[in-house]
Coordinates of C-alpha atoms and ligand atoms in Angstrom, one line a residue:
M1 CA -52.1 72.3 -15.4
Y2 CA -52.1 73.8 -11.9
L3 CA -54.1 73.7 -8.8
E4 CA -55.8 76.9 -7.8
H5 CA -57.4 75.8 -4.6
L6 CA -57.3 72.8 -2.3
S7 CA -59.8 72.2 0.5
L8 CA -59.8 69.3 2.9
T9 CA -62.4 68.2 5.4
D10 CA -61.6 65.5 8.0
F11 CA -58.6 64.4 6.0
R12 CA -55.7 63.1 8.2
S13 CA -55.0 65.8 10.8
Y14 CA -57.2 68.5 9.3
A15 CA -60.8 69.1 10.4
Q16 CA -61.0 71.8 7.7
V17 CA -58.3 73.5 5.7
D18 CA -58.3 75.7 2.6
L19 CA -55.2 76.4 0.6
A20 CA -55.1 78.9 -2.2
L21 CA -52.4 78.1 -4.8
Q22 CA -50.8 79.7 -7.8
P23 CA -48.8 78.5 -10.8
G24 CA -45.0 78.4 -10.3
V25 CA -43.2 77.4 -7.2
T26 CA -44.8 77.3 -3.8
V27 CA -42.8 76.2 -0.8
L28 CA -44.7 74.9 2.3
V29 CA -42.6 75.2 5.4
G30 CA -43.5 74.0 8.8
S31 CA -42.0 71.9 11.6
N32 CA -42.1 68.1 11.5
G33 CA -45.5 66.5 12.1
I34 CA -47.4 69.7 11.4
G35 CA -49.3 68.4 8.4
K36 CA -47.3 69.2 5.3
T37 CA -47.3 65.7 3.9
N38 CA -51.0 65.3 4.7
L39 CA -51.7 68.2 2.3
M40 CA -49.5 66.7 -0.5
E41 CA -50.9 63.2 0.1
A42 CA -54.4 64.6 -0.4
I43 CA -53.4 66.0 -3.8
G44 CA -51.6 62.8 -4.8
Y45 CA -54.7 60.8 -3.7
L46 CA -57.0 62.9 -5.9
A47 CA -54.7 62.1 -8.9
T48 CA -54.0 58.4 -8.3
L49 CA -56.7 57.3 -5.8
S50 CA -53.9 55.9 -3.7
S51 CA -51.6 57.2 -1.0
H52 CA -47.9 57.1 -1.3
R53 CA -47.7 56.3 2.4
V54 CA -50.5 53.7 3.2
S55 CA -52.2 51.0 1.2
S56 CA -55.6 51.4 2.8
D57 CA -57.9 54.4 3.2
A58 CA -58.6 54.2 6.9
P59 CA -55.6 56.3 8.0
L60 CA -56.7 59.1 5.7
L61 CA -59.9 59.7 7.7
R62 CA -59.3 62.0 10.6
F63 CA -59.4 60.1 13.9
G64 CA -63.0 59.4 14.8
T65 CA -64.6 60.4 11.5
E66 CA -66.2 58.2 8.8
R67 CA -65.8 60.4 5.8
A68 CA -63.1 62.7 4.4
L69 CA -63.5 65.2 1.6
V70 CA -60.8 66.3 -0.8
R71 CA -61.8 69.2 -3.1
A72 CA -59.6 70.9 -5.7
R73 CA -60.0 73.4 -8.4
L74 CA -57.6 72.9 -11.3
V75 CA -56.8 75.0 -14.3
R76 CA -55.7 73.5 -17.6
G77 CA -55.2 76.1 -20.3
D78 CA -58.4 78.2 -20.1
Q79 CA -60.5 75.4 -18.6
T80 CA -61.3 75.2 -14.9
T81 CA -62.4 71.9 -13.3
V82 CA -63.7 71.3 -9.8
L83 CA -63.0 67.8 -8.5
E84 CA -64.4 66.4 -5.3
L85 CA -63.6 63.1 -3.7
E86 CA -65.4 61.6 -0.8
I87 CA -63.4 58.9 1.0
N88 CA -65.8 56.7 3.0
A89 CA -65.2 54.2 5.8
G90 CA -66.9 51.0 4.9
R91 CA -68.4 51.9 1.6
A92 CA -67.3 52.9 -1.9
N93 CA -65.6 56.3 -2.4
R94 CA -67.3 58.7 -4.7
G95 CA -66.3 61.6 -6.9
R96 CA -67.9 64.6 -8.4
I97 CA -66.7 66.5 -11.4
N98 CA -67.8 70.2 -11.7
R99 CA -70.5 69.6 -9.1
S100 CA -72.1 66.8 -11.2
N101 CA -74.0 63.9 -9.7
P102 CA -71.8 61.5 -7.9
V103 CA -69.6 59.2 -10.0
R104 CA -67.4 56.3 -9.2
A105 CA -64.1 57.5 -7.7
R106 CA -62.3 55.8 -10.6
D107 CA -63.9 58.3 -13.0
L108 CA -61.7 61.0 -11.6
L109 CA -58.5 59.3 -12.7
G110 CA -56.5 61.1 -15.3
I111 CA -58.1 64.5 -14.6
C112 CA -55.7 65.8 -11.9
Q113 CA -52.2 64.8 -13.0
T114 CA -49.4 64.9 -10.5
V115 CA -45.9 63.5 -10.1
L116 CA -45.1 63.1 -6.4
F117 CA -41.5 62.8 -5.1
A118 CA -41.2 61.5 -1.5
P119 CA -38.7 59.9 0.8
E120 CA -40.7 56.7 0.3
D121 CA -39.5 56.6 -3.3
L122 CA -36.4 54.8 -2.1
A123 CA -38.5 51.7 -2.1
L124 CA -38.7 52.0 -5.9
V125 CA -35.1 50.8 -6.1
K126 CA -34.6 49.0 -2.8
G127 CA -38.0 47.5 -2.3
D128 CA -39.6 44.4 -3.7
P129 CA -40.9 44.2 -7.2
A130 CA -44.4 45.1 -6.2
N131 CA -43.2 48.7 -5.7
R132 CA -42.1 48.9 -9.3
R133 CA -45.2 47.3 -10.6
R134 CA -47.3 49.8 -8.7
F135 CA -45.2 52.6 -10.1
L136 CA -46.0 51.4 -13.7
D137 CA -49.7 50.8 -13.0
E138 CA -50.2 54.1 -11.3
L139 CA -48.6 56.0 -14.1
L140 CA -50.7 54.0 -16.6
A141 CA -53.9 54.8 -14.8
S142 CA -53.0 58.5 -15.0
L143 CA -52.3 58.3 -18.7
I144 CA -55.0 55.8 -19.7
P145 CA -57.7 55.9 -17.1
H146 CA -59.3 52.6 -18.1
H147 CA -56.1 50.9 -17.2
A148 CA -57.2 51.0 -13.6
A149 CA -60.2 48.8 -14.6
T150 CA -57.9 46.4 -16.4
R151 CA -55.8 46.1 -13.3
S152 CA -58.7 45.4 -11.0
D153 CA -60.2 42.9 -13.4
Y154 CA -56.9 41.1 -13.4
D155 CA -56.6 41.2 -9.6
R156 CA -60.1 39.8 -9.2
V157 CA -59.4 36.9 -11.6
L158 CA -56.1 36.2 -9.9
K159 CA -57.6 36.0 -6.5
Q160 CA -60.3 33.5 -7.7
R161 CA -57.8 31.4 -9.6
N162 CA -55.5 31.3 -6.5
A163 CA -58.4 30.2 -4.3
L164 CA -59.0 27.4 -6.7
L165 CA -55.4 26.4 -6.8
K166 CA -55.3 26.4 -3.1
S167 CA -58.2 24.1 -2.8
A168 CA -56.5 21.8 -5.3
R169 CA -53.4 21.8 -3.2
A170 CA -55.5 20.8 -0.2
G171 CA -56.3 17.7 -2.2
R172 CA -59.8 18.6 -3.3
F173 CA -59.2 18.8 -7.0
T174 CA -61.7 17.1 -9.3
A175 CA -62.3 17.0 -13.0
G176 CA -64.9 19.7 -12.4
H177 CA -62.2 21.9 -10.9
E178 CA -60.0 21.3 -13.9
A179 CA -62.6 22.6 -16.2
T180 CA -63.1 25.7 -14.0
L181 CA -59.4 26.3 -14.0
D182 CA -59.4 26.2 -17.8
V183 CA -62.0 29.0 -17.7
W184 CA -60.0 31.1 -15.2
D185 CA -56.9 30.5 -17.4
Q186 CA -58.7 32.2 -20.3
H187 CA -59.9 35.1 -18.2
M188 CA -56.5 35.6 -16.6
A189 CA -54.7 35.3 -19.9
A190 CA -56.8 38.0 -21.5
A191 CA -56.6 40.5 -18.6
G192 CA -52.9 39.7 -18.1
A193 CA -52.2 40.3 -21.7
A194 CA -53.8 43.7 -21.7
L195 CA -51.9 44.7 -18.6
L196 CA -48.6 43.4 -19.9
H197 CA -49.0 45.1 -23.3
A198 CA -49.7 48.4 -21.7
R199 CA -46.7 48.1 -19.3
L200 CA -44.3 47.1 -22.1
E201 CA -45.4 50.1 -24.1
L202 CA -45.0 52.4 -21.1
V203 CA -41.5 51.2 -20.2
E204 CA -40.5 51.8 -23.8
R205 CA -41.7 55.4 -23.4
L206 CA -40.0 55.8 -20.1
R207 CA -36.5 54.5 -21.0
P208 CA -35.1 57.5 -23.0
H209 CA -36.4 59.9 -20.4
L210 CA -35.0 57.9 -17.6
S211 CA -31.5 57.8 -19.0
R212 CA -31.6 61.5 -19.9
A213 CA -32.8 62.5 -16.4
Y214 CA -30.2 60.3 -14.8
A215 CA -27.5 61.9 -16.9
Q216 CA -28.8 65.4 -16.1
L217 CA -28.8 64.7 -12.4
T218 CA -25.4 63.2 -12.2
D219 CA -23.2 64.8 -14.9
E220 CA -20.8 62.0 -15.5
S221 CA -22.0 58.9 -15.1
K222 CA -23.2 55.4 -15.7
P223 CA -26.0 55.0 -18.2
A224 CA -29.4 54.3 -16.5
D225 CA -31.9 52.0 -18.0
A226 CA -35.0 50.0 -17.1
I227 CA -35.9 46.6 -18.6
Y228 CA -39.2 44.9 -18.1
R229 CA -38.9 41.3 -17.3
S230 CA -42.1 39.3 -17.8
S231 CA -42.7 36.0 -16.0
L232 CA -43.5 34.7 -19.5
Q233 CA -39.7 34.9 -20.1
N234 CA -38.7 32.9 -17.1
Q235 CA -41.7 30.9 -16.1
M236 CA -39.6 28.0 -15.0
D237 CA -37.8 30.3 -12.5
D238 CA -40.7 30.2 -10.0
D239 CA -39.3 32.7 -7.5
G240 CA -39.0 35.5 -10.0
A241 CA -35.3 35.7 -9.2
T242 CA -33.5 38.7 -10.7
A243 CA -32.4 38.6 -14.3
F244 CA -28.9 39.2 -13.1
G245 CA -27.8 35.8 -12.0
V246 CA -24.4 37.2 -12.8
P247 CA -24.2 41.0 -13.1
G248 CA -24.4 42.2 -16.6
Q249 CA -24.8 38.9 -18.1
N250 CA -28.5 38.5 -18.5
G251 CA -29.2 42.2 -19.0
P252 CA -29.1 42.1 -22.8
A253 CA -31.0 38.8 -22.9
G254 CA -33.7 40.4 -20.7
A255 CA -33.9 43.4 -23.0
A256 CA -34.2 41.1 -26.0
G257 CA -37.0 39.1 -24.3
A258 CA -38.9 42.3 -23.5
E259 CA -38.5 43.5 -27.0
E260 CA -39.8 40.3 -28.5
L261 CA -42.9 40.5 -26.3
R262 CA -43.4 44.1 -27.2
Q263 CA -43.8 43.1 -30.8
L264 CA -46.8 40.9 -30.0
T265 CA -50.5 42.0 -30.0
V266 CA -52.7 41.6 -27.0
G267 CA -54.2 38.6 -28.7
Q268 CA -50.8 36.9 -29.2
L269 CA -49.8 37.7 -25.6
T270 CA -53.1 36.1 -24.5
E271 CA -52.1 32.9 -26.3
R272 CA -48.7 33.0 -24.8
Y273 CA -50.2 33.1 -21.3
V274 CA -52.6 30.3 -22.0
Q275 CA -49.7 28.2 -23.2
A276 CA -47.6 29.2 -20.2
F277 CA -50.4 28.4 -17.8
R278 CA -50.7 25.0 -19.4
E279 CA -47.0 24.3 -19.0
S280 CA -46.9 25.4 -15.3
R281 CA -50.2 23.8 -14.2
K282 CA -48.6 20.9 -12.5
K283 CA -46.3 23.1 -10.5
E284 CA -49.1 25.6 -9.7
L285 CA -51.3 22.8 -8.4
E286 CA -48.5 21.7 -6.2
R287 CA -47.7 25.2 -4.9
G288 CA -51.3 26.4 -4.7
I289 CA -50.6 29.8 -6.3
S290 CA -50.4 31.4 -9.7
L291 CA -46.8 31.4 -10.9
V292 CA -47.1 33.2 -14.2
G293 CA -48.6 36.6 -14.9
P294 CA -48.0 40.3 -14.6
H295 CA -48.3 40.0 -10.8
R296 CA -44.9 38.2 -10.9
D297 CA -43.2 40.6 -13.3
E298 CA -40.2 42.8 -12.5
L299 CA -38.9 46.1 -13.8
D300 CA -35.1 45.8 -13.6
L301 CA -33.5 49.1 -13.0
I302 CA -30.0 49.2 -14.3
L303 CA -27.0 51.4 -13.7
G304 CA -24.0 50.7 -16.0
Q305 CA -23.4 47.0 -15.9
A306 CA -25.3 46.2 -12.7
P307 CA -28.8 46.2 -11.3
A308 CA -29.4 49.3 -9.1
K309 CA -30.9 47.1 -6.4
G310 CA -28.1 45.7 -4.3
Y311 CA -25.3 47.5 -6.2
A312 CA -26.0 51.2 -6.3
S313 CA -24.6 53.5 -3.6
H314 CA -27.1 55.5 -1.5
G315 CA -26.6 58.6 -3.7
E316 CA -27.0 56.6 -6.9
T317 CA -30.1 55.0 -5.5
W318 CA -31.6 58.4 -4.9
S319 CA -30.6 59.6 -8.4
M320 CA -32.4 56.6 -9.9
C321 CA -35.6 57.2 -7.8
L322 CA -35.6 60.9 -8.8
S323 CA -34.9 59.9 -12.5
L324 CA -37.9 57.5 -12.5
R325 CA -40.2 60.3 -11.2
L326 CA -38.8 62.8 -13.7
A327 CA -39.2 60.3 -16.5
S328 CA -42.9 59.9 -15.6
Y329 CA -43.2 63.6 -15.6
Y330 CA -41.8 63.8 -19.1
V331 CA -44.0 60.9 -20.4
M332 CA -47.1 62.7 -19.1
L333 CA -45.9 65.9 -20.7
D334 CA -45.4 64.1 -24.0
D335 CA -48.7 62.3 -23.8
A336 CA -51.1 63.2 -26.7
R337 CA -54.1 62.9 -24.4
T338 CA -52.9 65.7 -22.0
G339 CA -52.2 67.9 -25.0
G340 CA -48.9 68.9 -23.6
S341 CA -50.4 70.0 -20.3
A342 CA -47.8 69.6 -17.5
P343 CA -48.6 67.5 -14.4
V344 CA -48.2 69.2 -11.0
L345 CA -44.9 68.4 -9.5
I346 CA -44.9 67.7 -5.8
L347 CA -41.6 67.4 -3.9
D348 CA -42.5 66.3 -0.4
D349 CA -39.5 66.6 1.9
V350 CA -37.1 65.2 -0.6
F351 CA -34.5 68.0 -0.4
A352 CA -33.6 67.0 3.2
E353 CA -32.6 63.6 1.8
L354 CA -30.3 64.8 -0.9
D355 CA -26.7 66.1 -0.9
V356 CA -26.1 69.7 -2.1
Q357 CA -25.2 68.7 -5.6
R358 CA -28.3 66.6 -6.2
R359 CA -30.5 69.3 -4.5
R360 CA -29.3 72.0 -6.9
K361 CA -29.5 69.8 -10.0
L362 CA -33.1 68.6 -9.2
A363 CA -34.1 72.2 -8.3
A364 CA -32.8 73.5 -11.6
I365 CA -34.6 70.8 -13.6
V366 CA -38.0 71.3 -11.9
A367 CA -37.9 75.0 -11.4
G368 CA -39.5 75.8 -14.7
A369 CA -42.5 73.5 -14.4
E370 CA -46.0 74.9 -14.6
Q371 CA -46.6 74.3 -10.9
V372 CA -44.2 72.9 -8.3
L373 CA -45.2 72.3 -4.7
V374 CA -42.4 71.8 -2.3
T375 CA -42.4 71.0 1.4
A376 CA -39.6 71.3 3.9
A377 CA -39.2 71.5 7.7
V378 CA -36.7 74.4 7.4
D379 CA -36.0 77.0 4.7
A380 CA -32.4 76.0 4.6
D381 CA -33.3 72.7 2.9
I382 CA -34.6 74.6 -0.1
P383 CA -32.1 75.4 -2.8
E384 CA -32.0 79.0 -4.1
E385 CA -33.3 77.8 -7.5
L386 CA -36.7 77.2 -6.0
S387 CA -37.2 80.6 -4.4
G388 CA -40.9 81.0 -4.8
R389 CA -44.0 81.8 -2.8
R390 CA -43.7 80.7 0.9
V391 CA -46.6 79.3 2.8
T392 CA -46.3 78.5 6.5
V393 CA -48.1 75.5 7.8
I394 CA -49.2 75.9 11.4
P395 CA -51.1 73.5 13.7
G396 CA -54.4 72.6 12.1
G397 CA -54.0 74.8 9.0
I398 CA -52.2 77.5 7.0
D399 CA -51.0 80.8 8.3
E400 CA -53.8 83.0 6.9
Q401 CA -51.8 86.2 7.0
E402 CA -49.8 85.0 4.0
Q403 CA -52.8 83.9 1.9
Ligands
LIG1 N1 -56.0 60.0 10.5 C1 -55.5 60.9 11.2 N2 -56.2 61.7 12.1 C2 -55.7 62.7 12.8 N3 -54.4 63.0 12.7 C3 -53.6 62.3 11.9 C4 -54.1 61.2 11.1 N4 -53.1 60.7 10.4 C5 -52.0 61.4 10.7 N5 -52.3 62.4 11.6 C6 -51.3 63.3 12.2 O1 -50.7 64.1 11.2 C7 -49.4 64.4 11.7 C8 -48.4 64.1 10.6 O2 -48.6 65.0 9.6 P1 -47.6 65.0 8.4 O3 -48.3 65.7 7.3 O4 -47.0 63.7 8.1 O5 -46.4 66.0 8.9 P2 -45.2 66.7 8.2 O6 -45.5 68.2 8.3 O7 -44.0 66.3 9.0 O8 -45.2 66.2 6.8 C9 -49.1 63.6 12.9 O9 -49.2 64.4 14.0 C10 -50.2 62.6 12.9 O10 -50.6 62.2 14.2
LIG2 MG1 -43.7 65.1 5.8

């Protein structure tokens, strides 16, 4: 698919901006701080309902405004769709599809599909596990839109269960609370099992693409892999410490554990959680938090014999981040639901971060995608492989003479 038009109202630095787009490569050039990322962020937000830069909506609204509008026209095969998203301060965001009546923002998920590369991606490897869980859940929401509902159900139950555990820790735990906790256990087990099942499947789909992308980017090199580690496998290890107590030693065991869980149905996983909650109840009551569940899981990224985190060089870390994004691109491409329609690739300011070799390799891999949007402060950062249409971003908008 490709975006044919993007229009923003009161989004970030833009009062109003219109950007006409075409399939193929488009490079947006403009000095730092001019608003390139703001444009890319808006497209990413339309796709995932979250920003790659901030975790709340407030910074997306132009200073002093209460409502931002993101509108896009997308073309998939011979079908054109107009998406509108209203981001509201203090009340629910709303969407519209082909000028329909307003729908929940969530109903827009899965329609605009993008894969966004950004300097913030370094956190995929170097950051805490929440970054990697978010990576999986966002990709799932693009592939299976109802996954977003599963995730928010889980978060709601988790919050309530934690509140109950906290009150128990404060010494106010009665038989009545015990019964309530039993009920929350059931809810959390069911929601957690659905989440875990989907993540395990997804990781299995990502793995071959990840190792292939890494090999493509680096020629030589160490095999790259990703192994999902559920807190069900190590529920006694309450800090969720890495599977690699000693590098390379627990890797295969972690893989075997994930594989075993992957064979289970959602119902069987639910039972596993109920059992695990029972076993960790004493500890949870002492600590006042939920110690087992998908919110404690990790995606171990592995290079050769060692985890990427803490072992990989800067260059290897970047290759791993890029490979994860490329892998999600290939998974979307393969997905039956998208019917082979390619997601839009967005490379926001990544070339400046890469050495010449990686730049050229990445450029060669993405150059043939249906639509590639690239931003850079200077032309010199863009490899020749990506010579395409140039758009100049100027203060408050786009240089119209080029449009
Ligand atoms: N909510 C907002 N309202 C108004 N301006 C904003 C808002 N958020 C960010 N900006 C401005 O947007 C600019 C950054 O734009 P950005 O797209 O990140 O630039 P770049 O071209 O370097 O990618 C900054 O000048 C910042 O002050
Ligand atoms: Mg930027």
